[in-house]
Amino acid sequence: LVPAQKHTLIERAEKEVKEIEQQYVSGLVTAGERYNKVVDIWGKAGDEIGKRMMDHLKVEKTLDRHGKTVDQESFNSIYMMADSGARGSAAQIRQLAGMRGLMAKPD
């Protein structure tokens, strides 16, 4: 369920957050601006990981009658529940990829 690009996306987000921290230390942004930018960076990273995970769940590789590997719409039960909206949502399924999201007082 975890997209192959997850680690790359997280590394990119961490790099962006470090840049924002440097701007804050240098006095280029206020504490409020820093907070908003960091939340935005992690929100976008989480959304992208969730999107890629859902895209991965959406299709599955199978063999056609000629023995060639093709993509077909998946019958993955997790994807079907989230896509239909009947049970859970893409945001809840995203947590399966280890992206919890913004939390109040996570300590």
XYZ file of N, CA and C in Angstrom:
321
model
N 0.800 -1.209 0.000
C 0.000 0.000 0.000
C 0.837 1.264 0.000
N 2.053 1.187 0.476
C 2.889 2.378 0.572
C 3.508 2.661 -0.792
N 3.255 3.857 -1.346
C 3.815 4.189 -2.661
C 5.341 4.192 -2.637
N 5.931 3.768 -3.738
C 7.391 3.731 -3.838
C 7.997 5.127 -3.706
N 7.259 6.145 -4.096
C 7.765 7.518 -4.069
C 7.635 8.176 -2.703
N 7.083 7.485 -1.727
C 6.832 8.100 -0.422
C 8.101 8.680 0.179
N 9.174 7.921 0.172
C 10.411 8.382 0.801
C 10.962 9.619 0.092
N 10.875 9.636 -1.229
C 11.343 10.794 -1.992
C 10.507 12.019 -1.669
N 9.201 11.858 -1.601
C 8.317 12.981 -1.296
C 8.555 13.504 0.119
N 8.793 12.614 1.057
C 9.060 13.033 2.436
C 10.395 13.764 2.523
N 11.407 13.251 1.833
C 12.707 13.923 1.835
C 12.593 15.325 1.254
N 11.825 15.458 0.173
C 11.640 16.777 -0.440
C 10.929 17.720 0.528
N 9.914 17.223 1.219
C 9.192 18.056 2.189
C 10.108 18.459 3.339
N 10.914 17.519 3.830
C 11.846 17.840 4.916
C 12.844 18.911 4.487
N 13.304 18.833 3.241
C 14.238 19.835 2.716
C 13.568 21.209 2.670
N 12.329 21.251 2.205
C 11.596 22.516 2.148
C 11.383 23.084 3.547
N 11.078 22.224 4.510
C 10.877 22.678 5.889
C 12.175 23.248 6.448
N 13.301 22.610 6.148
C 14.593 23.136 6.607
C 14.864 24.518 6.021
N 14.487 24.714 4.755
C 14.656 26.029 4.130
C 13.803 27.076 4.846
N 12.580 26.707 5.193
C 11.698 27.628 5.918
C 12.290 27.934 7.291
N 12.837 26.930 7.954
C 13.467 27.137 9.264
C 14.643 28.106 9.145
N 15.429 27.964 8.082
C 16.552 28.881 7.863
C 16.051 30.304 7.632
N 14.963 30.441 6.889
C 14.379 31.765 6.666
C 13.902 32.365 7.983
N 13.348 31.533 8.847
C 12.876 32.006 10.148
C 14.049 32.461 11.016
N 15.094 31.651 11.053
C 16.277 31.995 11.847
C 16.916 33.284 11.327
N 16.879 33.474 10.012
C 17.455 34.678 9.405
C 16.556 35.899 9.566
N 15.344 35.690 10.043
C 14.420 36.800 10.236
C 13.632 37.182 9.000
N 13.636 36.319 7.993
C 12.919 36.620 6.752
C 11.429 36.321 6.845
N 11.047 35.425 7.751
C 9.631 35.108 7.952
C 9.325 35.116 9.443
N 8.084 35.404 9.768
C 7.660 35.417 11.171
C 7.324 33.995 11.623
N 7.101 33.841 12.914
C 6.742 32.523 13.456
C 5.427 32.034 12.854
N 4.470 32.937 12.686
C 3.186 32.560 12.095
C 3.326 32.129 10.648
N 4.144 32.872 9.892
C 4.376 32.501 8.495
C 5.081 31.154 8.406
N 6.047 30.946 9.285
C 6.771 29.674 9.311
C 5.794 28.529 9.572
N 4.953 28.692 10.567
C 3.982 27.655 10.911
C 3.076 27.339 9.717
N 2.525 28.385 9.109
C 1.610 28.185 7.982
C 2.299 27.502 6.807
N 3.536 27.899 6.530
C 4.257 27.293 5.412
C 4.579 25.825 5.683
N 4.982 25.520 6.905
C 5.312 24.132 7.251
C 4.065 23.252 7.171
N 2.953 23.739 7.687
C 1.698 22.980 7.604
C 1.309 22.767 6.146
N 1.485 23.794 5.318
C 1.160 23.693 3.898
C 2.050 22.663 3.199
N 3.341 22.692 3.496
C 4.278 21.746 2.884
C 3.891 20.314 3.223
N 3.643 20.041 4.509
C 3.293 18.680 4.912
C 1.911 18.281 4.406
N 0.999 19.243 4.319
C -0.322 18.943 3.768
C -0.235 18.513 2.316
N 0.562 19.250 1.532
C 0.740 18.896 0.120
C 1.440 17.550 -0.033
N 2.448 17.305 0.799
C 3.162 16.022 0.729
C 2.209 14.869 1.054
N 1.412 15.033 2.084
C 0.452 13.998 2.459
C -0.580 13.755 1.379
N -1.062 14.835 0.769
C -2.037 14.697 -0.314
C -1.438 13.956 -1.502
N -0.197 14.298 -1.844
C 0.461 13.649 -2.982
C 0.690 12.160 -2.709
N 1.114 11.830 -1.516
C 1.317 10.420 -1.165
C -0.015 9.674 -1.196
N -1.053 10.296 -0.656
C -2.377 9.680 -0.682
C -2.887 9.470 -2.091
N -2.656 10.459 -2.954
C -3.090 10.348 -4.351
C -2.356 9.207 -5.049
N -1.063 9.133 -4.836
C -0.288 8.067 -5.474
C -0.683 6.689 -4.946
N -1.001 6.620 -3.670
C -1.429 5.347 -3.108
C -2.766 4.923 -3.725
N -3.703 5.861 -3.829
C -5.002 5.531 -4.420
C -4.848 5.156 -5.894
N -3.944 5.858 -6.612
C -3.687 5.503 -8.009
C -3.135 4.086 -8.116
N -2.283 3.724 -7.162
C -1.704 2.377 -7.151
C -2.783 1.326 -6.854
N -3.693 1.646 -5.951
C -4.762 0.706 -5.608
C -5.802 0.593 -6.721
N -5.901 1.638 -7.541
C -6.933 1.702 -8.574
C -6.751 0.640 -9.659
N -5.517 0.305 -9.967
C -5.254 -0.662 -11.039
C -4.416 -1.817 -10.507
N -4.530 -2.925 -11.189
C -3.693 -4.071 -10.859
C -3.191 -4.690 -12.151
N -2.034 -5.274 -12.071
C -1.450 -5.925 -13.238
C -2.022 -7.335 -13.343
N -2.353 -7.709 -14.568
C -2.878 -9.046 -14.824
C -2.423 -9.488 -16.209
N -2.558 -10.749 -16.492
C -2.182 -11.273 -17.801
C -3.416 -11.361 -18.681
N -3.277 -10.905 -19.932
C -4.384 -11.069 -20.871
C -4.316 -12.471 -21.478
N -5.195 -12.766 -22.393
C -5.257 -14.126 -22.933
C -4.044 -14.494 -23.780
N -3.230 -13.476 -24.144
C -2.013 -13.733 -24.914
C -0.784 -13.824 -24.011
N -0.991 -13.712 -22.705
C 0.114 -13.792 -21.761
C 0.849 -12.479 -21.555
N 0.284 -11.400 -22.083
C 0.898 -10.077 -21.953
C 0.378 -9.408 -20.675
N 1.282 -8.745 -19.956
C 0.886 -8.049 -18.734
C 0.178 -6.745 -19.089
N -1.011 -6.568 -18.533
C -1.792 -5.352 -18.773
C -2.340 -4.839 -17.444
N -2.679 -3.549 -17.426
C -3.321 -2.956 -16.255
C -4.828 -3.055 -16.424
N -5.507 -3.405 -15.352
C -6.963 -3.418 -15.381
C -7.482 -2.800 -14.095
N -8.728 -2.370 -14.120
C -9.324 -1.788 -12.923
C -9.301 -2.816 -11.803
N -8.906 -2.352 -10.642
C -8.705 -3.244 -9.510
C -10.014 -3.595 -8.817
N -10.044 -4.783 -8.260
C -11.145 -5.194 -7.396
C -10.681 -5.204 -5.944
N -9.673 -4.371 -5.655
C -9.144 -4.248 -4.304
C -10.247 -3.707 -3.402
N -10.576 -4.441 -2.358
C -11.704 -4.061 -1.502
C -11.472 -2.727 -0.795
N -10.236 -2.443 -0.407
C -9.947 -1.162 0.251
C -10.214 -0.016 -0.712
N -9.732 -0.146 -1.946
C -9.956 0.903 -2.940
C -11.447 1.067 -3.225
N -12.151 -0.027 -3.386
C -13.576 0.049 -3.712
C -14.368 0.742 -2.606
N -14.037 0.468 -1.344
C -14.745 1.116 -0.232
C -14.461 2.611 -0.204
N -13.199 2.991 -0.376
C -12.837 4.405 -0.312
C -13.367 5.157 -1.520
N -13.273 4.555 -2.697
C -13.712 5.219 -3.921
C -15.221 5.416 -3.947
N -15.961 4.462 -3.418
C -17.421 4.564 -3.429
C -17.932 5.540 -2.380
N -17.139 5.746 -1.337
C -17.577 6.611 -0.244
C -18.453 5.878 0.757
N -18.728 4.602 0.501
C -19.600 3.837 1.390
C -18.934 3.562 2.736
N -17.670 3.266 2.710
C -16.916 2.976 3.937
C -15.575 3.679 3.845
N -15.329 4.541 4.780
C -14.042 5.222 4.798
C -13.921 6.254 3.692
N -12.797 6.884 3.670
C -12.526 7.901 2.659
C -11.072 7.781 2.245
N -10.713 8.514 1.203
C -9.323 8.504 0.758
C -8.412 9.014 1.864
N -8.892 9.966 2.664
C -8.077 10.501 3.766
C -7.818 9.426 4.821
N -8.816 8.612 5.099
C -8.617 7.538 6.072
C -7.717 6.450 5.506
N -7.887 6.156 4.242
C -7.055 5.149 3.606
C -5.616 5.647 3.533
N -5.446 6.955 3.373
C -4.108 7.554 3.328
C -3.314 7.227 4.588
N -3.999 7.092 5.700
C -3.325 6.763 6.953
C -2.669 5.384 6.884
N -3.185 4.524 6.009
C -2.565 3.213 5.833
C -1.152 3.338 5.281
N -0.896 4.437 4.571
C 0.440 4.667 4.016
C 1.361 5.296 5.048
N 0.860 5.483 6.250
C 1.699 6.033 7.308
C 1.728 7.538 7.345
N 0.772 8.195 6.702
C 0.702 9.656 6.708
C -0.491 10.055 7.564
N -0.253 10.256 8.830
C -1.318 10.538 9.787
C -1.962 11.886 9.539
N -1.180 12.883 9.197
C -1.722 14.215 8.987
C -1.503 15.092 10.200
N -1.999 16.305 10.125
C -1.826 17.283 11.184
C -2.602 16.853 12.423
N -1.930 16.920 13.566
C -2.559 16.529 14.823
C -2.366 17.641 15.844
N -3.359 17.843 16.678
C -3.253 18.816 17.761
C -2.538 18.158 18.931
N -1.494 18.785 19.407
C -0.706 18.296 20.547
C -0.351 16.814 20.402
N 0.489 16.470 19.427
C 0.815 15.063 19.190
C 1.694 14.429 20.257
N 2.116 15.184 21.265
C 3.012 14.637 22.297
C 2.340 13.551 23.046
